[in-house]
Amino acid sequence: MNPRTVALGLGDSVELAHVWAHHVASERGIRVLSVKGASLAHHGLRDARQSADVDVLVDPSRLDDYLAAVASAGWRERPSSYASRRFTLHSHALAHPDWPCDLDVHAYFPGFLADPQHVFDTLWERRATFPAAHRTCATPDRVAAALILALHSLRGGHRDPRHQRELDRLIEIAALTEDERRDAAVLAVDTGCAATLEDVLPRLGVDAPAAPPPDPAALQLWRGRVAARSEASYFWLTTLRAARWRDRPPIAFRAVWPSDHDLLLDHPDLRDAVWPKLRARAARVGRGLRSLPRSLRVLRRTF
């Protein structure tokens, strides 16, 4: 029989990619956990829906080994803009010409302020499994998954209304048992997300004891991001603030006037012509100016 090439649909590709991502890791003795996506519906924390990508959290000590392994199989980093290379540090978005879904490889998960290795080890020790393509894949257990979804939704809620809806839905359907609520309180303190989720945990019925954050500076950044509603102007301001003086002029220029490459990457439907690009840049400046007062207030309040 001659082999045939069959185009994968998105649903099948996501399930198979979960299994493949774990298989590659297992062959090399690398620990990985599938996060978000179908595992949340499996835990009853989110309504079932089709994901467009596969998210895996990788043992931080083996991240480079894992990225090399998937690269050897043809996965490549998606093109990134000047901004995304500075604002998105926790994950690598990978694409493959034969797979309709992306593979997002996470080095750590934003909102957990404890040491990333400690967080991963803790999540790994209490891992569960969920079914994918007639196999089982490791994933955080139900309590840990609830914290991850809450962090993810809170981080992007103001920028994308879907995240806010997911957070509201989590509060509505999680129905944590008394044991789960106690467990969540202990886990939140241990992984350093009790403070980042200080407004969400009570809504889940979780009474986490007060504890100093493991990284006060990171907590400031988190609170600033949430208060600034994830506005791009806030990210540019914090990047400028942290940069050396000699690096600030080119950063400020890119904030106001992105390159053609970055503009077309962020707006794939934009026509590559002078006037459409000029209008897009003008609209960008307008959005930045409108959001700047809030971002400046947040920056002054949190630093």
GROMACS .gro file of N, CA and C in nm, residues 181-248:
model
  204
  181ARG      N    1  -1.067   2.378   4.839
  181ARG     CA    2  -1.044   2.518   4.879
  181ARG      C    3  -0.926   2.528   4.974
  182ARG      N    4  -0.918   2.436   5.070
  182ARG     CA    5  -0.803   2.437   5.161
  182ARG      C    6  -0.674   2.411   5.084
  183ASP      N    7  -0.680   2.315   4.992
  183ASP     CA    8  -0.563   2.281   4.911
  183ASP      C    9  -0.521   2.400   4.826
  184ALA      N   10  -0.617   2.470   4.768
  184ALA     CA   11  -0.586   2.586   4.684
  184ALA      C   12  -0.519   2.696   4.764
  185ALA      N   13  -0.561   2.716   4.888
  185ALA     CA   14  -0.500   2.818   4.973
  185ALA      C   15  -0.353   2.786   4.998
  186VAL      N   16  -0.324   2.662   5.031
  186VAL     CA   17  -0.186   2.621   5.056
  186VAL      C   18  -0.103   2.632   4.928
  187LEU      N   19  -0.158   2.586   4.816
  187LEU     CA   20  -0.085   2.588   4.689
  187LEU      C   21  -0.059   2.732   4.644
  188ALA      N   22  -0.156   2.820   4.663
  188ALA     CA   23  -0.139   2.959   4.622
  188ALA      C   24  -0.023   3.025   4.697
  189VAL      N   25  -0.014   3.000   4.826
  189VAL     CA   26   0.097   3.056   4.904
  189VAL      C   27   0.228   2.993   4.861
  190ASP      N   28   0.229   2.862   4.842
  190ASP     CA   29   0.352   2.790   4.809
  190ASP      C   30   0.409   2.832   4.674
  191THR      N   31   0.322   2.860   4.577
  191THR     CA   32   0.368   2.895   4.443
  191THR      C   33   0.375   3.046   4.420
  192GLY      N   34   0.338   3.124   4.521
  192GLY     CA   35   0.351   3.268   4.509
  192GLY      C   36   0.243   3.335   4.429
  193CYS      N   37   0.122   3.279   4.426
  193CYS     CA   38   0.014   3.346   4.353
  193CYS      C   39  -0.098   3.392   4.445
  194ALA      N   40  -0.078   3.380   4.577
  194ALA     CA   41  -0.181   3.427   4.669
  194ALA      C   42  -0.204   3.577   4.654
  195ALA      N   43  -0.095   3.652   4.633
  195ALA     CA   44  -0.109   3.797   4.618
  195ALA      C   45  -0.158   3.836   4.479
  196THR      N   46  -0.110   3.767   4.376
  196THR     CA   47  -0.153   3.802   4.240
  196THR      C   48  -0.300   3.769   4.218
  197LEU      N   49  -0.351   3.673   4.294
  197LEU     CA   50  -0.493   3.635   4.282
  197LEU      C   51  -0.574   3.682   4.402
  198GLU      N   52  -0.527   3.787   4.468
  198GLU     CA   53  -0.591   3.831   4.592
  198GLU      C   54  -0.737   3.870   4.573
  199ASP      N   55  -0.775   3.914   4.453
  199ASP     CA   56  -0.915   3.951   4.429
  199ASP      C   57  -0.998   3.837   4.373
  200VAL      N   58  -0.931   3.729   4.332
  200VAL     CA   59  -1.002   3.617   4.270
  200VAL      C   60  -1.025   3.503   4.368
  201LEU      N   61  -0.927   3.475   4.452
  201LEU     CA   62  -0.940   3.361   4.543
  201LEU      C   63  -1.065   3.369   4.631
  202PRO      N   64  -1.098   3.485   4.689
  202PRO     CA   65  -1.221   3.490   4.768
  202PRO      C   66  -1.346   3.456   4.687
  203ARG      N   67  -1.346   3.490   4.559
  203ARG     CA   68  -1.461   3.458   4.474
  203ARG      C   69  -1.472   3.308   4.449
  204LEU      N   70  -1.360   3.238   4.465
  204LEU     CA   71  -1.361   3.092   4.454
  204LEU      C   72  -1.384   3.025   4.589
  205GLY      N   73  -1.405   3.106   4.693
  205GLY     CA   74  -1.424   3.051   4.827
  205GLY      C   75  -1.296   3.010   4.894
  206VAL      N   76  -1.183   3.063   4.845
  206VAL     CA   77  -1.051   3.024   4.898
  206VAL      C   78  -1.001   3.135   4.990
  207ASP      N   79  -0.970   3.098   5.112
  207ASP     CA   80  -0.919   3.193   5.211
  207ASP      C   81  -0.770   3.166   5.230
  208ALA      N   82  -0.688   3.231   5.148
  208ALA     CA   83  -0.544   3.212   5.156
  208ALA      C   84  -0.487   3.301   5.265
  209PRO      N   85  -0.403   3.246   5.353
  209PRO     CA   86  -0.345   3.328   5.459
  209PRO      C   87  -0.252   3.434   5.402
  210ALA      N   88  -0.245   3.546   5.471
  210ALA     CA   89  -0.155   3.653   5.428
  210ALA      C   90  -0.011   3.605   5.437
  211ALA      N   91   0.066   3.631   5.333
  211ALA     CA   92   0.206   3.589   5.330
  211ALA      C   93   0.283   3.688   5.245
  212PRO      N   94   0.405   3.721   5.284
  212PRO     CA   95   0.484   3.813   5.201
  212PRO      C   96   0.513   3.751   5.066
  213PRO      N   97   0.503   3.827   4.957
  213PRO     CA   98   0.529   3.770   4.824
  213PRO      C   99   0.675   3.732   4.810
  214PRO      N  100   0.704   3.622   4.740
  214PRO     CA  101   0.844   3.581   4.724
  214PRO      C  102   0.926   3.680   4.642
  215ASP      N  103   0.860   3.760   4.558
  215ASP     CA  104   0.930   3.857   4.474
  215ASP      C  105   0.847   3.986   4.469
  216PRO      N  106   0.870   4.079   4.563
  216PRO     CA  107   0.790   4.201   4.568
  216PRO      C  108   0.794   4.282   4.438
  217ALA      N  109   0.910   4.286   4.372
  217ALA     CA  110   0.920   4.362   4.247
  217ALA      C  111   0.831   4.301   4.139
  218ALA      N  112   0.830   4.168   4.132
  218ALA     CA  113   0.744   4.101   4.033
  218ALA      C  114   0.597   4.125   4.064
  219LEU      N  115   0.563   4.131   4.193
  219LEU     CA  116   0.424   4.159   4.230
  219LEU      C  117   0.385   4.300   4.187
  220GLN      N  118   0.477   4.395   4.201
  220GLN     CA  119   0.450   4.531   4.154
  220GLN      C  120   0.421   4.532   4.004
  221LEU      N  121   0.504   4.461   3.929
  221LEU     CA  122   0.484   4.456   3.784
  221LEU      C  123   0.350   4.393   3.750
  222TRP      N  124   0.314   4.286   3.820
  222TRP     CA  125   0.187   4.219   3.795
  222TRP      C  126   0.070   4.314   3.823
  223ARG      N  127   0.073   4.378   3.939
  223ARG     CA  128  -0.037   4.468   3.974
  223ARG      C  129  -0.046   4.584   3.876
  224GLY      N  130   0.070   4.632   3.833
  224GLY     CA  131   0.070   4.739   3.735
  224GLY      C  132   0.008   4.696   3.604
  225ARG      N  133   0.043   4.576   3.560
  225ARG     CA  134  -0.011   4.525   3.434
  225ARG      C  135  -0.162   4.514   3.441
  226VAL      N  136  -0.213   4.457   3.550
  226VAL     CA  137  -0.357   4.438   3.563
  226VAL      C  138  -0.427   4.573   3.574
  227ALA      N  139  -0.371   4.664   3.654
  227ALA     CA  140  -0.433   4.795   3.672
  227ALA      C  141  -0.431   4.876   3.543
  228ALA      N  142  -0.326   4.857   3.462
  228ALA     CA  143  -0.315   4.930   3.335
  228ALA      C  144  -0.394   4.864   3.224
  229ARG      N  145  -0.464   4.754   3.257
  229ARG     CA  146  -0.548   4.683   3.160
  229ARG      C  147  -0.467   4.633   3.041
  230SER      N  148  -0.343   4.595   3.069
  230SER     CA  149  -0.254   4.538   2.967
  230SER      C  150  -0.239   4.628   2.845
  231GLU      N  151  -0.246   4.759   2.867
  231GLU     CA  152  -0.229   4.853   2.756
  231GLU      C  153  -0.084   4.850   2.707
  232ALA      N  154  -0.066   4.859   2.577
  232ALA     CA  155   0.069   4.858   2.520
  232ALA      C  156   0.152   4.974   2.573
  233SER      N  157   0.088   5.090   2.596
  233SER     CA  158   0.164   5.205   2.644
  233SER      C  159   0.229   5.177   2.779
  234TYR      N  160   0.163   5.098   2.863
  234TYR     CA  161   0.222   5.063   2.993
  234TYR      C  162   0.346   4.977   2.974
  235PHE      N  163   0.339   4.880   2.883
  235PHE     CA  164   0.455   4.795   2.859
  235PHE      C  165   0.573   4.875   2.805
  236TRP      N  166   0.544   4.967   2.714
  236TRP     CA  167   0.652   5.051   2.661
  236TRP      C  168   0.713   5.137   2.771
  237LEU      N  169   0.630   5.193   2.858
  237LEU     CA  170   0.682   5.277   2.966
  237LEU      C  171   0.769   5.197   3.063
  238THR      N  172   0.725   5.077   3.099
  238THR     CA  173   0.807   4.996   3.191
  238THR      C  174   0.935   4.951   3.123
  239THR      N  175   0.929   4.924   2.993
  239THR     CA  176   1.051   4.887   2.920
  239THR      C  177   1.149   5.004   2.916
  240LEU      N  178   1.097   5.123   2.889
  240LEU     CA  179   1.183   5.242   2.889
  240LEU      C  180   1.242   5.266   3.027
  241ARG      N  181   1.162   5.248   3.128
  241ARG     CA  182   1.210   5.272   3.265
  241ARG      C  183   1.324   5.179   3.302
  242ALA      N  184   1.317   5.054   3.255
  242ALA     CA  185   1.419   4.955   3.290
  242ALA      C  186   1.543   4.963   3.201
  243ALA      N  187   1.532   5.031   3.088
  243ALA     CA  188   1.642   5.033   2.990
  243ALA      C  189   1.753   5.130   3.031
  244ARG      N  190   1.872   5.104   2.979
  244ARG     CA  191   1.982   5.198   2.997
  244ARG      C  192   1.951   5.325   2.918
  245TRP      N  193   2.008   5.437   2.960
  245TRP     CA  194   1.978   5.564   2.895
  245TRP      C  195   2.007   5.560   2.746
  246ARG      N  196   2.118   5.499   2.710
  246ARG     CA  197   2.155   5.498   2.568
  246ARG      C  198   2.062   5.414   2.483
  247ASP      N  199   1.988   5.321   2.548
  247ASP     CA  200   1.895   5.236   2.474
  247ASP      C  201   1.755   5.297   2.463
  248ARG      N  202   1.729   5.401   2.538
  248ARG     CA  203   1.593   5.455   2.543
  248ARG      C  204   1.548   5.522   2.413
   0.00000   0.00000   0.00000
